[in-house]
Amino acid sequence: MNPDKTIGLVVLNMGGPDSLSAVRPFLYQLFSDRDLIQLPAGALLQKPFAALISLLRAPKVRLNYAQIGGRSPQLMWTTRQVEGVAGELGPQVRPYIAMRYWTPRADETVKKMRADGIEQAVILSLYPHYTGATTGSSLNDFARAVKKHHPALQYTVIREWYDWPGYLDALASRVRDGLEKFHEMVRDEVAILFSAHALPQKFIDRGDPYLEHVQATVKGVMERVGGNPWSLAFQSRSGPVQWMEPDTVDEIDRLAAAGVPGVLIVPVSFVSDHIETLQEIDFEYRMHAEKAGLPRFERAPSLNDHADFIKALAGLVEAHLGGGR
């Protein structure tokens, strides 16, 4: 890339509804994505399926979003993250966001980059662990937008960073912050439960590296944190397919039965607060843990815009621009 020209820094993320009325159209976009869900009958039934399933699920999902203020905070956090990273990198880097299922979408972002005169860019997936269902889908979406709206754009991609030392350092610091919530007499015995977003098992069976990436992250974090007992489970399962195991709820039950003095749950595949942390973990899993008889159930803070995480991402982009990543 030409260092004398402005570089666009585009972060890719899932996106989330910005109001309760946006929940159903957001779900429609989600279930229309054939990189995420491929019906046996092919593309012909994808949109009718998406229309039906979004209609059926919207009422419950709206209630979940109502519990956390009526909207997803993901765009707010993503904006703070990309602006923070661009600020670390200097005035030659201009920040952009491309969400997969809600605004700002890739088409809108690429048009804006063209209007801004951006000729070169770095694309950073905000999913640390690669899977075709998230990063792969977002990259395909961005490539289609570039081909359609700005074919002259030259860009490179950071598609995974599950083992980036700065990321592991920042996540380990959030784990230590979470452990501080427990009394020092039991702190070393608290079970650390890493919870990653589940995928259908068929993704893993066909060679998707997501599980290996998550496992490598957990290993790197625990090498930094110390000797607490730990385990890894998977959350946010839905639908009648086989999912990655164990389920986070089942692991909470196992730990309660084992008599641990407390559980610190660590959202490992999410880099900011959103529905899976604020509602699923903080409401549903906390209530379940209480019913299961766990003495204490706490969540490690999310990475959000913590200074160490922003510096870690800036270092990642710098290394990439320097050819080292």
Short mmCIF file of N, CA and C in Angstrom, two decimals, residues 124-241:
data_model
loop_
_atom_site.label_atom_id
_atom_site.label_comp_id
_atom_site.label_asym_id
_atom_site.label_seq_id
_atom_site.Cartn_x
_atom_site.Cartn_y
_atom_site.Cartn_z
N LEU A 124 -10.64 -5.62 8.55
CA LEU A 124 -10.40 -6.33 9.81
C LEU A 124 -11.69 -6.96 10.30
N SER A 125 -11.73 -8.28 10.31
CA SER A 125 -12.88 -8.97 10.89
C SER A 125 -12.83 -8.81 12.41
N LEU A 126 -13.94 -8.43 13.01
CA LEU A 126 -13.99 -8.36 14.48
C LEU A 126 -14.42 -9.67 15.11
N TYR A 127 -14.42 -10.74 14.30
CA TYR A 127 -14.52 -12.09 14.84
C TYR A 127 -13.09 -12.64 14.94
N PRO A 128 -12.55 -12.83 16.15
CA PRO A 128 -11.16 -13.30 16.25
C PRO A 128 -10.95 -14.68 15.65
N HIS A 129 -11.99 -15.52 15.72
CA HIS A 129 -11.89 -16.93 15.31
C HIS A 129 -12.61 -17.10 13.98
N TYR A 130 -11.91 -17.63 12.99
CA TYR A 130 -12.51 -17.73 11.67
C TYR A 130 -13.54 -18.84 11.60
N THR A 131 -14.67 -18.54 11.00
CA THR A 131 -15.62 -19.53 10.52
C THR A 131 -16.28 -18.97 9.28
N GLY A 132 -16.61 -19.85 8.36
CA GLY A 132 -17.30 -19.41 7.16
C GLY A 132 -18.65 -18.79 7.44
N ALA A 133 -19.22 -19.10 8.62
CA ALA A 133 -20.55 -18.60 8.96
C ALA A 133 -20.54 -17.14 9.38
N THR A 134 -19.40 -16.63 9.79
CA THR A 134 -19.33 -15.23 10.24
C THR A 134 -18.34 -14.45 9.38
N THR A 135 -17.05 -14.63 9.62
CA THR A 135 -16.06 -13.91 8.84
C THR A 135 -16.19 -14.21 7.36
N GLY A 136 -16.33 -15.50 7.02
CA GLY A 136 -16.45 -15.87 5.61
C GLY A 136 -17.62 -15.19 4.94
N SER A 137 -18.77 -15.18 5.61
CA SER A 137 -19.96 -14.55 5.06
C SER A 137 -19.76 -13.04 4.90
N SER A 138 -19.16 -12.40 5.92
CA SER A 138 -18.94 -10.96 5.86
C SER A 138 -17.96 -10.58 4.76
N LEU A 139 -16.92 -11.38 4.58
CA LEU A 139 -15.96 -11.10 3.52
C LEU A 139 -16.58 -11.27 2.14
N ASN A 140 -17.42 -12.29 1.98
CA ASN A 140 -18.11 -12.46 0.70
C ASN A 140 -19.03 -11.28 0.42
N ASP A 141 -19.72 -10.83 1.45
CA ASP A 141 -20.62 -9.69 1.31
C ASP A 141 -19.85 -8.43 0.93
N PHE A 142 -18.70 -8.22 1.56
CA PHE A 142 -17.89 -7.03 1.26
C PHE A 142 -17.34 -7.11 -0.16
N ALA A 143 -16.88 -8.29 -0.57
CA ALA A 143 -16.34 -8.45 -1.92
C ALA A 143 -17.40 -8.15 -2.97
N ARG A 144 -18.65 -8.59 -2.74
CA ARG A 144 -19.73 -8.29 -3.68
C ARG A 144 -19.97 -6.78 -3.77
N ALA A 145 -19.91 -6.12 -2.62
CA ALA A 145 -20.13 -4.67 -2.60
C ALA A 145 -19.02 -3.94 -3.36
N VAL A 146 -17.79 -4.37 -3.17
CA VAL A 146 -16.67 -3.74 -3.88
C VAL A 146 -16.81 -3.94 -5.39
N LYS A 147 -17.12 -5.14 -5.80
CA LYS A 147 -17.27 -5.43 -7.24
C LYS A 147 -18.37 -4.57 -7.85
N LYS A 148 -19.41 -4.31 -7.09
CA LYS A 148 -20.56 -3.57 -7.60
C LYS A 148 -20.34 -2.06 -7.57
N HIS A 149 -19.72 -1.55 -6.51
CA HIS A 149 -19.70 -0.11 -6.28
C HIS A 149 -18.33 0.55 -6.39
N HIS A 150 -17.24 -0.23 -6.20
CA HIS A 150 -15.91 0.41 -6.17
C HIS A 150 -14.86 -0.61 -6.60
N PRO A 151 -14.93 -1.10 -7.82
CA PRO A 151 -14.03 -2.17 -8.25
C PRO A 151 -12.56 -1.79 -8.25
N ALA A 152 -12.26 -0.51 -8.22
CA ALA A 152 -10.85 -0.08 -8.20
C ALA A 152 -10.24 -0.15 -6.81
N LEU A 153 -11.05 -0.40 -5.78
CA LEU A 153 -10.52 -0.44 -4.42
C LEU A 153 -9.55 -1.60 -4.25
N GLN A 154 -8.37 -1.30 -3.74
CA GLN A 154 -7.39 -2.32 -3.40
C GLN A 154 -7.45 -2.55 -1.89
N TYR A 155 -7.59 -3.81 -1.49
CA TYR A 155 -7.68 -4.07 -0.05
C TYR A 155 -7.04 -5.40 0.32
N THR A 156 -6.59 -5.45 1.55
CA THR A 156 -6.07 -6.68 2.13
C THR A 156 -6.92 -7.01 3.35
N VAL A 157 -6.82 -8.25 3.82
CA VAL A 157 -7.75 -8.75 4.83
C VAL A 157 -7.02 -9.36 6.01
N ILE A 158 -7.47 -8.99 7.21
CA ILE A 158 -7.08 -9.70 8.44
C ILE A 158 -8.28 -10.55 8.82
N ARG A 159 -8.22 -11.82 8.53
CA ARG A 159 -9.42 -12.64 8.66
C ARG A 159 -9.49 -13.39 9.99
N GLU A 160 -8.40 -13.46 10.71
CA GLU A 160 -8.40 -14.17 12.00
C GLU A 160 -7.24 -13.67 12.85
N TRP A 161 -7.41 -13.68 14.17
CA TRP A 161 -6.36 -13.20 15.07
C TRP A 161 -6.54 -13.81 16.46
N TYR A 162 -6.96 -15.05 16.46
CA TYR A 162 -7.26 -15.78 17.70
C TYR A 162 -6.04 -15.97 18.60
N ASP A 163 -4.84 -15.91 18.01
CA ASP A 163 -3.62 -16.12 18.78
C ASP A 163 -2.76 -14.86 18.88
N TRP A 164 -3.32 -13.70 18.53
CA TRP A 164 -2.56 -12.45 18.59
C TRP A 164 -2.24 -12.14 20.06
N PRO A 165 -0.96 -11.98 20.40
CA PRO A 165 -0.59 -11.82 21.82
C PRO A 165 -1.30 -10.68 22.53
N GLY A 166 -1.47 -9.55 21.86
CA GLY A 166 -2.16 -8.42 22.50
C GLY A 166 -3.61 -8.74 22.82
N TYR A 167 -4.27 -9.48 21.94
CA TYR A 167 -5.64 -9.90 22.20
C TYR A 167 -5.69 -10.84 23.40
N LEU A 168 -4.79 -11.81 23.45
CA LEU A 168 -4.76 -12.74 24.58
C LEU A 168 -4.45 -12.02 25.89
N ASP A 169 -3.56 -11.05 25.83
CA ASP A 169 -3.24 -10.26 27.03
C ASP A 169 -4.48 -9.50 27.52
N ALA A 170 -5.20 -8.87 26.60
CA ALA A 170 -6.37 -8.09 26.98
C ALA A 170 -7.46 -8.98 27.54
N LEU A 171 -7.69 -10.13 26.91
CA LEU A 171 -8.72 -11.04 27.39
C LEU A 171 -8.34 -11.61 28.75
N ALA A 172 -7.06 -11.92 28.94
CA ALA A 172 -6.60 -12.40 30.24
C ALA A 172 -6.80 -11.34 31.32
N SER A 173 -6.60 -10.08 30.98
CA SER A 173 -6.83 -9.00 31.95
C SER A 173 -8.30 -8.92 32.35
N ARG A 174 -9.22 -9.15 31.38
CA ARG A 174 -10.64 -9.13 31.73
C ARG A 174 -10.98 -10.32 32.63
N VAL A 175 -10.31 -11.46 32.42
CA VAL A 175 -10.54 -12.61 33.30
C VAL A 175 -10.08 -12.27 34.72
N ARG A 176 -8.93 -11.64 34.84
CA ARG A 176 -8.44 -11.26 36.17
C ARG A 176 -9.40 -10.27 36.82
N ASP A 177 -9.93 -9.33 36.03
CA ASP A 177 -10.92 -8.38 36.55
C ASP A 177 -12.13 -9.14 37.10
N GLY A 178 -12.57 -10.16 36.36
CA GLY A 178 -13.71 -10.94 36.80
C GLY A 178 -13.43 -11.72 38.07
N LEU A 179 -12.24 -12.26 38.19
CA LEU A 179 -11.88 -13.03 39.39
C LEU A 179 -11.85 -12.14 40.63
N GLU A 180 -11.58 -10.85 40.43
CA GLU A 180 -11.55 -9.93 41.57
C GLU A 180 -12.91 -9.79 42.23
N LYS A 181 -13.97 -10.20 41.55
CA LYS A 181 -15.31 -10.12 42.12
C LYS A 181 -15.54 -11.17 43.21
N PHE A 182 -14.65 -12.15 43.28
CA PHE A 182 -14.79 -13.24 44.26
C PHE A 182 -13.87 -12.99 45.45
N HIS A 183 -14.28 -13.46 46.62
CA HIS A 183 -13.48 -13.32 47.82
C HIS A 183 -12.16 -14.04 47.65
N GLU A 184 -11.11 -13.44 48.19
CA GLU A 184 -9.77 -14.00 47.99
C GLU A 184 -9.63 -15.40 48.58
N MET A 185 -10.47 -15.77 49.53
CA MET A 185 -10.35 -17.09 50.14
C MET A 185 -10.79 -18.20 49.18
N VAL A 186 -11.65 -17.87 48.20
CA VAL A 186 -12.11 -18.90 47.26
C VAL A 186 -11.68 -18.60 45.83
N ARG A 187 -11.00 -17.49 45.61
CA ARG A 187 -10.72 -17.03 44.24
C ARG A 187 -9.98 -18.07 43.41
N ASP A 188 -9.02 -18.76 44.02
CA ASP A 188 -8.24 -19.74 43.27
C ASP A 188 -9.02 -21.00 42.93
N GLU A 189 -10.17 -21.18 43.58
CA GLU A 189 -10.99 -22.37 43.33
C GLU A 189 -12.16 -22.07 42.39
N VAL A 190 -12.36 -20.82 42.03
CA VAL A 190 -13.45 -20.46 41.13
C VAL A 190 -13.22 -21.09 39.76
N ALA A 191 -14.27 -21.69 39.22
CA ALA A 191 -14.18 -22.32 37.90
C ALA A 191 -14.38 -21.25 36.82
N ILE A 192 -13.46 -21.20 35.88
CA ILE A 192 -13.57 -20.28 34.75
C ILE A 192 -14.23 -21.02 33.60
N LEU A 193 -15.38 -20.52 33.18
CA LEU A 193 -16.14 -21.15 32.10
C LEU A 193 -16.11 -20.24 30.88
N PHE A 194 -15.30 -20.63 29.89
CA PHE A 194 -15.27 -19.90 28.63
C PHE A 194 -16.49 -20.30 27.81
N SER A 195 -17.22 -19.30 27.32
CA SER A 195 -18.42 -19.58 26.53
C SER A 195 -18.29 -18.93 25.17
N ALA A 196 -18.28 -19.77 24.13
CA ALA A 196 -18.19 -19.30 22.75
C ALA A 196 -19.52 -19.53 22.05
N HIS A 197 -19.77 -18.76 21.02
CA HIS A 197 -21.00 -18.96 20.24
C HIS A 197 -20.91 -20.31 19.54
N ALA A 198 -21.97 -21.09 19.65
CA ALA A 198 -21.99 -22.40 19.02
C ALA A 198 -22.17 -22.30 17.51
N LEU A 199 -21.69 -23.32 16.82
CA LEU A 199 -21.96 -23.53 15.40
C LEU A 199 -22.62 -24.89 15.23
N PRO A 200 -23.39 -25.07 14.19
CA PRO A 200 -23.82 -26.44 13.87
C PRO A 200 -22.60 -27.33 13.68
N GLN A 201 -22.65 -28.54 14.22
CA GLN A 201 -21.50 -29.45 14.18
C GLN A 201 -21.02 -29.72 12.76
N LYS A 202 -21.94 -29.61 11.79
CA LYS A 202 -21.55 -29.90 10.40
C LYS A 202 -20.48 -28.94 9.90
N PHE A 203 -20.44 -27.71 10.41
CA PHE A 203 -19.39 -26.77 10.02
C PHE A 203 -18.02 -27.32 10.42
N ILE A 204 -17.93 -27.83 11.64
CA ILE A 204 -16.67 -28.36 12.15
C ILE A 204 -16.29 -29.63 11.40
N ASP A 205 -17.28 -30.48 11.16
CA ASP A 205 -17.02 -31.76 10.50
C ASP A 205 -16.49 -31.58 9.09
N ARG A 206 -16.85 -30.48 8.44
CA ARG A 206 -16.37 -30.27 7.07
C ARG A 206 -15.08 -29.46 7.01
N GLY A 207 -14.47 -29.22 8.17
CA GLY A 207 -13.14 -28.63 8.18
C GLY A 207 -13.04 -27.18 8.60
N ASP A 208 -14.13 -26.58 9.05
CA ASP A 208 -14.09 -25.20 9.52
C ASP A 208 -13.15 -25.12 10.74
N PRO A 209 -12.23 -24.14 10.79
CA PRO A 209 -11.22 -24.10 11.87
C PRO A 209 -11.69 -23.46 13.16
N TYR A 210 -12.96 -23.08 13.25
CA TYR A 210 -13.45 -22.30 14.39
C TYR A 210 -13.12 -22.95 15.74
N LEU A 211 -13.39 -24.23 15.89
CA LEU A 211 -13.15 -24.88 17.18
C LEU A 211 -11.68 -24.84 17.56
N GLU A 212 -10.81 -25.13 16.61
CA GLU A 212 -9.37 -25.08 16.88
C GLU A 212 -8.93 -23.68 17.28
N HIS A 213 -9.49 -22.68 16.62
CA HIS A 213 -9.13 -21.30 16.95
C HIS A 213 -9.58 -20.93 18.37
N VAL A 214 -10.82 -21.29 18.73
CA VAL A 214 -11.31 -20.99 20.07
C VAL A 214 -10.48 -21.71 21.12
N GLN A 215 -10.17 -22.96 20.88
CA GLN A 215 -9.36 -23.72 21.83
C GLN A 215 -7.98 -23.09 22.01
N ALA A 216 -7.39 -22.61 20.93
CA ALA A 216 -6.08 -21.97 21.02
C ALA A 216 -6.17 -20.68 21.83
N THR A 217 -7.23 -19.91 21.66
CA THR A 217 -7.42 -18.70 22.45
C THR A 217 -7.52 -19.03 23.93
N VAL A 218 -8.34 -20.00 24.27
CA VAL A 218 -8.53 -20.38 25.68
C VAL A 218 -7.21 -20.83 26.28
N LYS A 219 -6.46 -21.63 25.56
CA LYS A 219 -5.16 -22.09 26.04
C LYS A 219 -4.22 -20.92 26.29
N GLY A 220 -4.20 -19.96 25.34
CA GLY A 220 -3.33 -18.80 25.49
C GLY A 220 -3.71 -17.93 26.67
N VAL A 221 -5.02 -17.79 26.92
CA VAL A 221 -5.48 -16.99 28.05
C VAL A 221 -5.12 -17.68 29.37
N MET A 222 -5.35 -18.98 29.45
CA MET A 222 -5.08 -19.68 30.71
C MET A 222 -3.59 -19.75 31.01
N GLU A 223 -2.75 -19.73 29.99
CA GLU A 223 -1.30 -19.65 30.22
C GLU A 223 -0.93 -18.33 30.89
N ARG A 224 -1.74 -17.32 30.68
CA ARG A 224 -1.50 -16.00 31.27
C ARG A 224 -2.17 -15.84 32.63
N VAL A 225 -3.28 -16.52 32.84
CA VAL A 225 -4.08 -16.29 34.04
C VAL A 225 -3.61 -17.09 35.23
N GLY A 226 -3.30 -18.36 35.03
CA GLY A 226 -2.85 -19.16 36.18
C GLY A 226 -3.59 -20.47 36.31
N GLY A 227 -3.75 -20.91 37.56
CA GLY A 227 -4.13 -22.29 37.81
C GLY A 227 -5.58 -22.58 38.12
N ASN A 228 -6.50 -21.67 37.89
CA ASN A 228 -7.91 -21.97 38.16
C ASN A 228 -8.41 -23.11 37.28
N PRO A 229 -9.33 -23.92 37.80
CA PRO A 229 -9.96 -24.90 36.92
C PRO A 229 -10.76 -24.19 35.83
N TRP A 230 -10.80 -24.77 34.65
CA TRP A 230 -11.49 -24.10 33.56
C TRP A 230 -12.12 -25.12 32.62
N SER A 231 -13.08 -24.66 31.85
CA SER A 231 -13.70 -25.49 30.82
C SER A 231 -14.22 -24.59 29.71
N LEU A 232 -14.58 -25.19 28.59
CA LEU A 232 -15.07 -24.47 27.42
C LEU A 232 -16.42 -25.05 27.02
N ALA A 233 -17.38 -24.19 26.78
CA ALA A 233 -18.70 -24.63 26.33
C ALA A 233 -19.22 -23.64 25.28
N PHE A 234 -20.42 -23.94 24.75
CA PHE A 234 -20.92 -23.20 23.60
C PHE A 234 -22.37 -22.80 23.82
N GLN A 235 -22.68 -21.56 23.49
CA GLN A 235 -23.99 -20.99 23.77
C GLN A 235 -24.73 -20.61 22.50
N SER A 236 -25.98 -20.17 22.70
CA SER A 236 -26.81 -19.59 21.63
C SER A 236 -27.22 -20.61 20.58
N ARG A 237 -27.49 -21.82 21.01
CA ARG A 237 -27.96 -22.83 20.07
C ARG A 237 -29.45 -22.63 19.78
N SER A 238 -29.86 -22.92 18.56
CA SER A 238 -31.27 -22.83 18.20
C SER A 238 -31.53 -23.71 16.99
N GLY A 239 -32.70 -24.28 16.92
CA GLY A 239 -33.05 -25.10 15.78
C GLY A 239 -32.72 -26.57 15.98
N PRO A 240 -33.33 -27.44 15.18
CA PRO A 240 -33.22 -28.89 15.37
C PRO A 240 -32.04 -29.54 14.65
N VAL A 241 -30.87 -28.96 14.77
CA VAL A 241 -29.68 -29.56 14.17
C VAL A 241 -28.70 -29.90 15.29
#
